[in-house]
Tab-separated table of C-alpha atoms in Angstrom:
chain	number	residue	atom	x	y	z
E	28	MET	CA	256.178	165.539	114.546
E	29	PRO	CA	254.079	162.898	112.644
E	30	PRO	CA	253.422	163.342	108.992
E	31	THR	CA	250.267	164.767	107.691
E	32	PRO	CA	248.063	161.754	106.791
E	33	ALA	CA	246.878	161.352	103.100
E	34	THR	CA	243.738	163.420	103.508
E	35	ASN	CA	241.719	161.650	100.926
E	36	LEU	CA	243.054	158.253	99.972
E	37	LEU	CA	239.883	157.289	98.088
E	38	GLU	CA	240.659	160.310	95.800
E	39	LEU	CA	244.147	159.424	95.396
E	40	LEU	CA	243.360	155.802	94.423
E	41	GLU	CA	240.694	156.920	91.957
E	42	THR	CA	242.970	159.381	90.269
E	43	GLN	CA	246.220	157.437	90.482
E	44	ARG	CA	244.698	154.115	89.660
E	45	ILE	CA	248.049	152.159	90.233
E	46	LEU	CA	249.401	151.603	93.872
E	47	ALA	CA	252.932	150.520	93.387
E	48	ILE	CA	254.217	148.032	96.117
E	49	VAL	CA	257.792	148.020	97.047
E	50	ARG	CA	259.212	145.106	98.712
E	51	GLY	CA	262.967	144.411	98.529
E	52	ASN	CA	266.096	142.697	100.096
E	53	ASP	CA	268.250	145.923	99.446
E	54	PRO	CA	267.241	149.023	101.300
E	55	ALA	CA	269.230	151.312	98.991
E	56	ALA	CA	267.927	149.621	95.833
E	57	ALA	CA	264.291	150.079	97.341
E	58	LEU	CA	264.878	153.621	97.744
E	59	ARG	CA	266.216	153.972	94.095
E	60	SER	CA	263.118	152.074	92.870
E	61	ILE	CA	260.911	154.653	94.670
E	62	GLU	CA	262.808	157.428	93.044
E	63	VAL	CA	262.229	155.930	89.470
E	64	LEU	CA	258.602	155.312	90.353
E	65	VAL	CA	258.278	158.999	91.039
E	66	ASP	CA	260.340	160.184	88.078
E	67	GLU	CA	258.021	158.150	85.828
E	68	GLY	CA	254.811	159.276	87.240
E	69	ILE	CA	253.790	156.814	89.882
E	70	THR	CA	253.348	158.930	93.305
E	71	LEU	CA	251.110	156.669	95.198
E	72	MET	CA	253.123	153.672	96.735
E	73	GLU	CA	253.423	151.383	99.776
E	74	VAL	CA	256.592	150.144	101.123
E	75	SER	CA	256.043	146.559	102.701
E	76	LEU	CA	257.242	146.155	106.290
E	77	SER	CA	258.307	142.737	105.302
E	78	GLY	CA	261.219	144.242	103.192
E	79	ALA	CA	264.721	144.740	104.467
E	80	ASP	CA	264.933	147.715	106.799
E	81	ALA	CA	261.586	148.949	105.506
E	82	LEU	CA	260.915	151.661	108.178
E	83	ARG	CA	264.345	153.247	107.330
E	84	VAL	CA	263.456	153.323	103.658
E	85	ILE	CA	260.118	154.884	104.439
E	86	ARG	CA	261.840	157.509	106.690
E	87	LYS	CA	264.440	158.353	103.960
E	88	ALA	CA	261.858	158.522	101.135
E	89	ALA	CA	259.523	160.638	103.126
E	90	ALA	CA	262.200	163.179	103.900
E	91	SER	CA	263.550	163.397	100.388
E	92	LEU	CA	260.461	163.400	98.305
E	93	GLY	CA	258.141	166.144	97.691
E	94	ALA	CA	254.545	166.710	99.149
E	95	GLY	CA	253.144	165.368	95.922
E	96	VAL	CA	254.393	161.890	96.698
E	97	HIS	CA	252.051	159.667	98.920
E	98	LEU	CA	253.972	157.028	100.912
E	99	GLY	CA	252.267	154.441	102.772
E	100	ALA	CA	253.449	151.248	104.752
E	101	GLY	CA	252.342	147.780	103.765
E	102	THR	CA	252.090	144.402	105.564
E	103	VAL	CA	251.136	146.261	108.949
E	104	LEU	CA	250.015	143.465	111.314
E	105	THR	CA	250.129	145.126	114.654
E	106	ALA	CA	249.502	148.175	116.716
E	107	GLU	CA	253.120	148.657	117.005
E	108	ASP	CA	253.558	148.401	113.243
E	109	ALA	CA	251.038	151.163	112.679
E	110	ALA	CA	252.712	153.529	115.231
E	111	ALA	CA	256.229	152.862	113.903
E	112	ALA	CA	255.077	153.367	110.352
E	113	GLN	CA	253.426	156.709	111.097
E	114	ASP	CA	256.554	157.646	112.950
E	115	ALA	CA	258.803	156.771	109.985
E	116	GLY	CA	256.650	158.995	107.748
E	117	ALA	CA	253.897	156.825	106.217
E	118	THR	CA	250.746	158.848	105.591
E	119	PHE	CA	248.523	155.796	105.115
E	120	ILE	CA	248.487	152.131	106.185
E	121	VAL	CA	247.980	148.848	104.159
E	122	THR	CA	247.190	145.562	105.727
E	123	PRO	CA	246.990	141.974	104.432
E	124	GLY	CA	244.064	141.320	106.937
E	125	LEU	CA	241.991	142.511	109.779
E	126	GLY	CA	244.523	142.352	112.482
E	127	ALA	CA	245.316	144.743	115.289
E	128	GLY	CA	247.045	147.332	112.864
E	129	VAL	CA	243.629	148.186	111.343
E	130	GLY	CA	242.289	149.513	114.515
E	131	ALA	CA	245.393	151.182	115.642
E	132	ALA	CA	245.721	153.007	112.289
E	133	VAL	CA	242.193	154.194	112.519
E	134	ARG	CA	242.717	155.495	115.863
E	135	LEU	CA	245.954	157.259	114.973
E	136	GLY	CA	243.979	159.038	112.234
E	137	LEU	CA	245.741	157.352	109.268
E	138	PRO	CA	243.679	156.202	106.221
E	139	VAL	CA	243.527	152.487	105.881
E	140	LEU	CA	243.465	150.000	102.898
E	141	ALA	CA	242.528	146.839	104.720
E	142	GLY	CA	243.032	143.372	103.364
E	143	ALA	CA	239.806	141.260	103.011
E	144	LEU	CA	238.641	138.448	100.738
E	145	THR	CA	235.482	136.865	102.041
E	146	PRO	CA	231.951	138.841	102.230
E	147	SER	CA	232.240	138.427	105.935
E	148	GLU	CA	235.544	139.985	105.921
E	149	VAL	CA	234.504	142.893	103.694
E	150	ILE	CA	231.700	143.561	106.143
E	151	ALA	CA	233.979	143.596	109.133
E	152	ALA	CA	236.369	145.763	107.381
E	153	VAL	CA	233.818	148.511	106.545
E	154	ALA	CA	232.451	148.203	110.116
E	155	GLN	CA	236.086	149.092	111.416
E	156	GLY	CA	236.006	152.357	109.368
E	157	VAL	CA	238.630	151.474	106.575
E	158	ASP	CA	238.850	153.869	103.713
E	159	ALA	CA	239.105	150.908	101.172
E	160	VAL	CA	239.082	147.211	100.988
E	161	LYS	CA	242.258	145.529	99.660
E	162	LEU	CA	240.791	142.444	97.977
E	163	PHE	CA	243.624	139.973	98.838
E	164	PRO	CA	244.890	137.767	97.403
E	165	ALA	CA	242.959	138.839	94.286
E	166	SER	CA	244.395	135.869	92.358
E	167	SER	CA	242.185	133.610	94.464
E	168	GLY	CA	239.025	134.402	92.370
E	169	GLY	CA	240.481	137.001	89.838
E	170	VAL	CA	238.253	139.291	87.915
E	171	PRO	CA	235.129	137.198	88.148
E	172	TYR	CA	235.338	137.096	91.755
E	173	LEU	CA	235.583	141.073	92.088
E	174	ARG	CA	232.505	141.410	89.723
E	175	ALA	CA	230.720	138.918	92.121
E	176	LEU	CA	231.620	140.971	95.114
E	177	ARG	CA	230.507	144.234	93.434
E	178	GLY	CA	226.894	142.753	93.424
E	179	PRO	CA	226.175	142.880	97.316
E	180	PHE	CA	228.926	145.535	97.775
E	181	PRO	CA	228.379	148.173	95.217
E	182	THR	CA	229.559	150.961	97.055
E	183	VAL	CA	232.678	149.515	98.705
E	184	PRO	CA	235.889	150.588	97.037
E	185	PHE	CA	237.892	147.664	96.173
E	186	VAL	CA	241.677	147.646	95.335
E	187	PRO	CA	242.672	144.080	94.108
E	188	VAL	CA	246.194	143.022	95.254
E	189	GLY	CA	248.192	139.762	94.984
E	190	GLY	CA	248.675	138.320	91.557
E	191	VAL	CA	247.762	141.361	89.648
E	192	ASP	CA	250.006	141.634	86.656
E	193	LEU	CA	250.301	144.218	84.027
E	194	ASP	CA	247.918	141.895	81.781
E	195	SER	CA	245.196	142.060	84.309
E	196	VAL	CA	245.281	145.673	85.103
E	197	GLU	CA	242.679	146.907	82.667
E	198	ALA	CA	240.270	144.027	83.335
E	199	TYR	CA	240.221	144.820	87.156
E	200	LEU	CA	239.658	148.282	86.555
E	201	ASP	CA	236.780	147.741	83.870
E	202	ALA	CA	235.313	145.294	86.639
E	203	GLY	CA	234.928	148.128	89.004
E	204	ALA	CA	238.189	148.249	90.971
E	205	LEU	CA	238.766	151.803	92.347
E	206	ALA	CA	242.614	151.049	91.729
E	207	VAL	CA	244.970	148.011	91.548
E	208	GLY	CA	248.025	147.147	93.722
E	209	VAL	CA	251.044	145.985	91.761
E	210	GLY	CA	254.066	144.599	93.336
E	211	SER	CA	256.731	142.263	91.693
E	212	PRO	CA	255.063	142.281	88.223
E	213	LEU	CA	255.771	146.093	88.252
E	214	LEU	CA	258.917	146.393	90.308
E	215	GLY	CA	260.690	143.252	89.188
E	216	ASP	CA	264.070	142.786	90.748
E	217	ALA	CA	264.624	146.569	91.125
E	218	PRO	CA	264.211	146.713	94.889
E	219	ASP	CA	266.825	143.713	95.195
E	220	GLY	CA	269.433	145.767	93.114
E	221	GLY	CA	268.147	144.709	89.732
E	222	ASP	CA	267.403	146.391	86.525
E	223	LEU	CA	266.010	149.966	86.640
E	224	SER	CA	265.557	150.533	82.996
E	225	GLY	CA	263.192	147.490	82.924
E	226	LEU	CA	261.234	149.129	85.837
E	227	ARG	CA	260.934	152.452	83.801
E	228	HIS	CA	259.501	150.558	80.739
E	229	ARG	CA	257.084	148.657	82.977
E	230	ILE	CA	255.856	151.953	84.768
E	231	LYS	CA	255.135	153.418	81.428
E	232	ALA	CA	253.050	150.459	80.342
E	233	ALA	CA	251.267	150.177	83.490
E	234	LEU	CA	250.171	153.930	83.339
E	235	ASP	CA	248.950	153.564	79.728
E	236	LEU	CA	246.997	150.464	80.687
E	237	ALA	CA	245.519	152.305	83.690
E	238	GLY	CA	244.583	155.228	81.361
E	239	VAL	CA	246.309	157.798	83.399
E	240	ARG	CA	249.057	159.074	81.024
C-alpha cells in the first residue's frame, strides 16, 4: 500500500525551516545519516535519487522511522521516478525543474516542491499545482535574487536550494524563504561513510540558525 502523503508540506516547511538533502555513495551510510538527522531533531528530509541505491534507502528509512519523520524523494525527473519514489515510501517529491515528474506527482496526490529559477518558471510551477517552489540553484542570484522574486510573487512559498550553506541560512529566511534546503554543507561526507560526529555538530548549528531549537 502506498504511504500516506505529507498532508501539509507547507506547514512542515514553515515549522521545520530546514530541509535536509541526503545524497551519498554508500547506502548504509546514507541510512545512518538519516538516523542521526532524526536523533538530532531534523525530521524533514529528502533522499536524492541520484545517490547510490536511493530507492532502497528510502524504503528502509520509511519502514524503520516513526510517523513523525517526513521523508521525500529528490531529483525526481520522470513520471517513472515519481511512481517508484511513492512505492518506496516517499511522502513528498522534490524536483530540480519542471519535468514530467512534477505532473505525475501531482496526479499521484503527492505534495511537490518543484525546482524553478526564472519568473516564467515560477509562473509555470504555480500553474501546475505545486505546493512550493524550490529556488534552484539559489546560488545563481543569492539572497538579493530571492528578495527580487518576492516582489512579483509575494504569496509564492520559496525554498532556496543549491549553494545554501550554514552561513546563509538566516539571511535566506530573513529575506522571506519559507525554509531552506541544505545538502552537503550540512551532511558533509557522512552519507559517503564519513564523520557522523561532525554531522551532529552541524545539525545543532543549523537548527539554532533557523530558530527552531
